[in-house]
């Protein structure tokens, strides 16, 4: 069912059973590890998970600012449905009411979240605020936490929904004339030096801002039309030989990324990118990857903003 004009919808598919997703979403021993945008932590004063109960907590921003919150629960149906008011505290009323449903299919959990506001205008304003505050990274952090709980791995995950058909969004990732326009950091141009974006092929490319040039390679392990791309990445020198990150000597030598494309609604496509350290890596390199997740989020957000403009 499509969201109403006064509602915002978020859909996530987690590779985890519904029992674990529900517990991660509702149990404080889990929530403390992921709740809030990247860089945030939380402190709970009290939590009463039942209709009429409240969760009183404070979110601590990376800039040192505290954000008191009181969530009031209206419906609690274990493993299926949760309804609560969000964004209120002792000094202000709720910002919106959240309805979250959880459904397990083939071992994965589909989480659908509807945020209902008083008016369509209020919904538009909250949508802008959530983007500025990187609010949706909360649900990416949940995905990372769930994967760590199940596999012990430490991935970076980011999602974005684009207003375009799935085939079109997929094309923007696999046609270099499109990819080169949105993937590079702001102020950089991308050029394919050799290779191709095809299964089994390696793309050797450069990114330059006129004063500084860096080189990289992406080896495409699997390209499944309009649904999935898997590739490894590594930095290289101008001759295509393996090299370390030009600005971070402790960065892992190789990473592996999986990009999944899914239709989310009429003319809407959700892209889910997961990147992990690949191959042999030291503890120092793995820590560097973990500590730079906020930076990766900002980099990919900038690229996705450019992609959004193109399509």
Coordinates of C-alpha atoms in Angstrom, one line a residue:
X1 CA 0.0 0.0 0.0
X2 CA 1.4 3.4 -1.0
X3 CA 2.2 5.9 1.7
X4 CA -0.3 8.8 2.0
X5 CA 0.8 12.4 1.4
X6 CA 1.2 13.0 5.1
X7 CA 3.3 9.8 5.6
X8 CA 6.9 8.9 5.0
X9 CA 7.8 5.3 4.3
X10 CA 11.0 3.4 4.9
X11 CA 11.5 -0.2 3.7
X12 CA 14.4 -2.4 4.7
X13 CA 15.2 -6.1 4.1
X14 CA 17.5 -7.6 6.7
X15 CA 19.2 -10.9 6.2
X16 CA 18.2 -12.0 9.6
X17 CA 15.2 -13.9 11.2
X18 CA 12.3 -11.8 12.4
X19 CA 12.9 -12.8 16.1
X20 CA 16.4 -11.3 16.1
X21 CA 15.2 -8.1 14.2
X22 CA 12.4 -7.6 16.7
X23 CA 14.7 -8.1 19.7
X24 CA 17.3 -5.8 18.1
X25 CA 14.6 -3.1 17.6
X26 CA 13.1 -3.4 21.1
X27 CA 15.6 -4.7 23.6
X28 CA 17.9 -2.2 25.2
X29 CA 20.9 -4.5 25.2
X30 CA 20.7 -4.4 21.4
X31 CA 19.4 -0.9 20.8
X32 CA 22.3 0.7 22.6
X33 CA 24.6 -0.6 19.9
X34 CA 22.9 1.0 16.9
X35 CA 20.0 3.4 17.7
X36 CA 20.3 6.8 16.1
X37 CA 22.2 8.3 13.1
X38 CA 25.9 7.5 12.6
X39 CA 28.0 9.0 15.4
X40 CA 25.2 9.1 17.9
X41 CA 25.0 7.2 21.2
X42 CA 22.0 6.8 23.6
X43 CA 21.5 6.7 27.4
X44 CA 18.2 5.3 28.7
X45 CA 16.5 6.5 31.8
X46 CA 13.6 4.0 31.7
X47 CA 11.7 1.8 29.2
X48 CA 8.3 0.2 29.5
X49 CA 7.5 -1.8 26.3
X50 CA 3.7 -2.1 26.5
X51 CA 0.7 -0.1 25.2
X52 CA 0.8 3.1 27.2
X53 CA 4.4 2.6 28.3
X54 CA 7.2 5.0 27.6
X55 CA 10.8 4.9 26.6
X56 CA 12.6 7.8 28.1
X57 CA 16.1 8.3 26.7
X58 CA 18.7 10.8 25.5
X59 CA 20.5 10.8 22.2
X60 CA 24.0 12.2 22.3
X61 CA 25.3 13.8 19.1
X62 CA 28.9 13.5 17.9
X63 CA 29.1 17.3 18.5
X64 CA 28.3 16.9 22.2
X65 CA 24.7 18.1 21.9
X66 CA 22.1 16.1 23.9
X67 CA 18.6 15.3 22.5
X68 CA 16.0 14.2 25.2
X69 CA 13.3 11.9 23.8
X70 CA 10.2 10.2 25.1
X71 CA 8.6 7.5 22.9
X72 CA 5.1 6.5 23.9
X73 CA 3.9 3.0 22.8
X74 CA 0.4 2.4 21.5
X75 CA 0.6 -1.1 20.0
X76 CA 3.1 -3.8 20.8
X77 CA 2.6 -7.1 18.9
X78 CA 5.8 -9.2 19.3
X79 CA 7.6 -10.0 16.1
X80 CA 4.9 -8.4 14.0
X81 CA 4.0 -4.8 14.8
X82 CA 5.0 -1.7 16.8
X83 CA 3.2 1.7 17.0
X84 CA 4.7 4.6 18.9
X85 CA 5.0 8.4 19.1
X86 CA 8.4 9.7 18.3
X87 CA 10.3 12.9 18.8
X88 CA 8.5 14.3 21.9
X89 CA 9.9 15.1 25.3
X90 CA 8.9 17.0 28.4
X91 CA 9.0 20.3 26.5
X92 CA 7.4 19.4 23.2
X93 CA 4.8 17.2 21.6
X94 CA 5.5 14.2 19.4
X95 CA 6.9 14.9 15.9
X96 CA 5.1 12.0 14.3
X97 CA 3.6 8.5 15.0
X98 CA 5.5 5.5 13.7
X99 CA 4.0 2.2 12.6
X100 CA 6.6 -0.6 12.1
X101 CA 5.7 -4.0 10.7
X102 CA 8.0 -7.0 10.6
X103 CA 7.5 -9.9 8.2
X104 CA 9.8 -12.9 7.7
X105 CA 10.2 -14.4 4.2
X106 CA 12.8 -17.1 3.3
X107 CA 14.8 -16.3 6.4
X108 CA 15.0 -12.6 5.8
X109 CA 12.9 -9.9 7.5
X110 CA 11.1 -7.1 5.7
X111 CA 10.7 -4.1 7.9
X112 CA 8.2 -1.4 6.7
X113 CA 8.1 1.8 8.7
X114 CA 5.4 4.5 8.2
X115 CA 5.9 7.9 9.9
X116 CA 2.5 9.7 10.0
X117 CA 2.4 13.5 10.4
X118 CA -0.4 15.9 10.7
X119 CA -0.2 17.4 7.2
X120 CA 1.6 16.7 3.8
X121 CA 3.5 19.9 4.4
X122 CA 4.8 18.7 7.7
X123 CA 5.9 15.4 6.1
X124 CA 7.9 17.3 3.5
X125 CA 9.7 19.3 6.2
X126 CA 10.5 16.3 8.3
X127 CA 11.8 14.5 5.2
X128 CA 14.2 17.4 4.7
X129 CA 15.3 17.3 8.3
X130 CA 15.9 13.6 8.3
X131 CA 18.1 13.9 5.3
X132 CA 20.1 16.7 6.8
X133 CA 20.5 14.8 10.1
X134 CA 21.4 11.6 8.2
X135 CA 18.5 10.0 10.1
X136 CA 18.1 7.1 7.7
X137 CA 21.6 5.9 8.6
X138 CA 19.9 4.6 11.8
X139 CA 18.4 1.7 9.8
X140 CA 21.7 1.1 8.0
X141 CA 23.4 0.8 11.4
X142 CA 20.7 -1.7 12.3
X143 CA 21.6 -3.8 9.3
X144 CA 25.3 -3.7 10.2
X145 CA 24.6 -4.7 13.8
X146 CA 22.4 -7.6 12.7
X147 CA 25.1 -8.9 10.3
X148 CA 27.7 -8.6 13.0
X149 CA 25.5 -10.6 15.4
X150 CA 24.9 -13.4 12.9
X151 CA 28.3 -13.6 11.1
X152 CA 30.8 -11.6 13.2
X153 CA 31.6 -9.4 10.2
X154 CA 31.8 -5.6 10.3
X155 CA 30.2 -4.3 7.1
X156 CA 29.4 -0.8 6.0
X157 CA 25.8 -0.5 4.7
X158 CA 24.0 2.4 3.1
X159 CA 20.5 2.5 1.4
X160 CA 18.9 5.1 -0.9
X161 CA 15.6 5.1 -2.7
X162 CA 15.6 6.7 -6.1
X163 CA 12.6 8.0 -8.1
X164 CA 13.3 5.9 -11.2
X165 CA 12.6 2.4 -12.6
X166 CA 14.9 -0.4 -11.4
X167 CA 16.3 -1.0 -14.9
X168 CA 17.3 2.7 -15.2
X169 CA 19.0 2.8 -11.8
X170 CA 20.9 -0.4 -12.6
X171 CA 22.1 1.1 -15.9
X172 CA 23.5 4.1 -14.0
X173 CA 25.8 1.7 -12.2
X174 CA 26.9 -0.4 -15.2
X175 CA 27.3 2.1 -18.0
X176 CA 30.6 3.9 -17.5
X177 CA 29.4 7.0 -19.3
X178 CA 26.8 7.4 -16.5
X179 CA 28.9 6.0 -13.6
X180 CA 31.7 8.5 -14.3
X181 CA 29.3 11.4 -13.9
X182 CA 28.1 10.6 -10.4
X183 CA 30.5 8.3 -8.6
X184 CA 33.6 10.5 -8.1
X185 CA 33.9 12.9 -5.1
X186 CA 32.8 16.4 -5.6
X187 CA 35.3 18.3 -7.8
X188 CA 36.8 15.1 -9.3
X189 CA 36.4 13.7 -12.8
X190 CA 36.5 9.9 -13.5
X191 CA 38.1 8.3 -16.6
X192 CA 38.0 4.6 -17.5
X193 CA 41.6 3.7 -18.5
X194 CA 41.0 0.1 -19.5
X195 CA 38.7 -2.9 -18.9
X196 CA 34.9 -3.0 -18.7
X197 CA 32.0 -3.3 -16.3
X198 CA 31.1 -6.9 -17.0
X199 CA 31.2 -10.1 -15.0
X200 CA 34.8 -11.4 -14.8
X201 CA 36.2 -8.1 -16.1
X202 CA 38.3 -5.5 -14.3
X203 CA 37.8 -1.7 -14.7
X204 CA 41.0 0.3 -14.2
X205 CA 40.2 4.0 -13.7
X206 CA 41.4 7.3 -12.5
X207 CA 39.8 10.1 -10.5
X208 CA 41.4 13.6 -10.8
X209 CA 40.6 17.2 -9.7
X210 CA 43.3 18.7 -11.9
X211 CA 45.9 18.8 -9.1
X212 CA 45.7 15.4 -7.7
X213 CA 45.0 12.0 -9.4
X214 CA 44.3 8.7 -7.8
X215 CA 43.9 5.3 -9.4
X216 CA 41.8 2.3 -8.6
X217 CA 40.6 -1.1 -9.9
X218 CA 37.2 -2.7 -9.6
X219 CA 37.0 -6.4 -10.4
X220 CA 33.4 -7.5 -11.2
X221 CA 32.7 -10.9 -9.7
X222 CA 29.0 -11.0 -10.6
X223 CA 26.6 -8.8 -12.5
X224 CA 23.0 -10.1 -12.4
X225 CA 20.9 -7.8 -14.6
X226 CA 18.9 -5.2 -12.7
X227 CA 19.1 -6.9 -9.4
X228 CA 22.7 -7.3 -8.1
X229 CA 26.4 -6.3 -8.7
X230 CA 29.3 -7.7 -6.7
X231 CA 32.8 -6.4 -7.1
X232 CA 36.2 -6.0 -5.3
X233 CA 38.0 -2.7 -5.1
X234 CA 41.6 -1.7 -4.6
X235 CA 43.8 1.3 -5.0
X236 CA 46.4 1.2 -7.7
X237 CA 49.3 3.3 -9.1
X238 CA 49.3 4.9 -12.6
X239 CA 50.5 1.6 -14.1
X240 CA 47.7 -0.4 -12.5
X241 CA 49.8 -2.1 -9.9
X242 CA 48.3 -2.6 -6.4
X243 CA 48.9 0.5 -4.1
X244 CA 47.9 1.8 -0.7
X245 CA 45.3 4.5 -0.2
X246 CA 47.1 7.7 -1.1
X247 CA 45.9 9.5 2.1
X248 CA 45.4 6.6 4.5
X249 CA 48.3 4.1 4.8
X250 CA 46.4 1.9 7.3
X251 CA 43.4 1.5 4.9
X252 CA 42.7 -2.1 3.9
X253 CA 44.3 -3.2 0.6
X254 CA 41.1 -4.6 -0.8
X255 CA 37.3 -4.4 -0.2
X256 CA 34.3 -6.2 -1.6
X257 CA 31.0 -4.6 -2.3
X258 CA 27.5 -5.9 -3.0
X259 CA 24.9 -3.6 -4.6
X260 CA 21.3 -4.8 -4.6
X261 CA 18.5 -3.2 -6.5
X262 CA 14.8 -3.7 -5.6
X263 CA 11.5 -2.1 -6.7
X264 CA 10.0 -0.3 -3.7
X265 CA 6.9 1.1 -5.4
X266 CA 5.7 2.6 -8.7
X267 CA 8.8 4.1 -10.2
X268 CA 10.8 3.8 -7.0
X269 CA 14.0 1.7 -6.7
X270 CA 15.8 1.0 -3.5
X271 CA 19.6 0.6 -3.7
X272 CA 21.4 -1.3 -0.9
X273 CA 25.2 -1.1 -0.8
X274 CA 27.2 -3.3 1.5
X275 CA 31.0 -3.0 1.7
X276 CA 33.4 -5.2 3.7
X277 CA 37.1 -5.7 4.2
X278 CA 38.3 -8.4 1.8
X279 CA 41.2 -10.8 2.0
X280 CA 44.0 -10.6 4.5
X281 CA 43.9 -7.5 6.7
X282 CA 45.5 -6.5 9.9
X283 CA 43.6 -5.5 13.0
X284 CA 44.8 -1.9 12.4
X285 CA 43.4 -1.9 8.9
X286 CA 40.0 -3.3 10.1
X287 CA 39.9 -0.7 12.8
X288 CA 40.6 2.0 10.2
X289 CA 37.7 0.7 8.1
X290 CA 35.3 0.6 11.1
X291 CA 36.3 4.1 12.3
X292 CA 35.8 5.6 8.9
X293 CA 32.1 4.6 8.4
X294 CA 30.9 8.1 9.0
X295 CA 33.3 9.3 6.3
X296 CA 32.1 6.6 3.9
X297 CA 28.5 7.6 4.6
X298 CA 29.2 11.2 3.7
X299 CA 31.1 10.2 0.5
X300 CA 28.4 7.9 -0.7
X301 CA 25.7 10.4 0.2
X302 CA 27.4 13.0 -2.0
X303 CA 27.6 10.5 -4.8
X304 CA 24.0 9.4 -4.4
X305 CA 22.9 13.1 -4.4
X306 CA 24.6 13.5 -7.8
X307 CA 23.0 10.3 -9.0
X308 CA 19.6 11.5 -7.9
X309 CA 20.1 14.7 -9.9
X310 CA 21.0 12.8 -13.0
X311 CA 18.0 10.5 -13.0

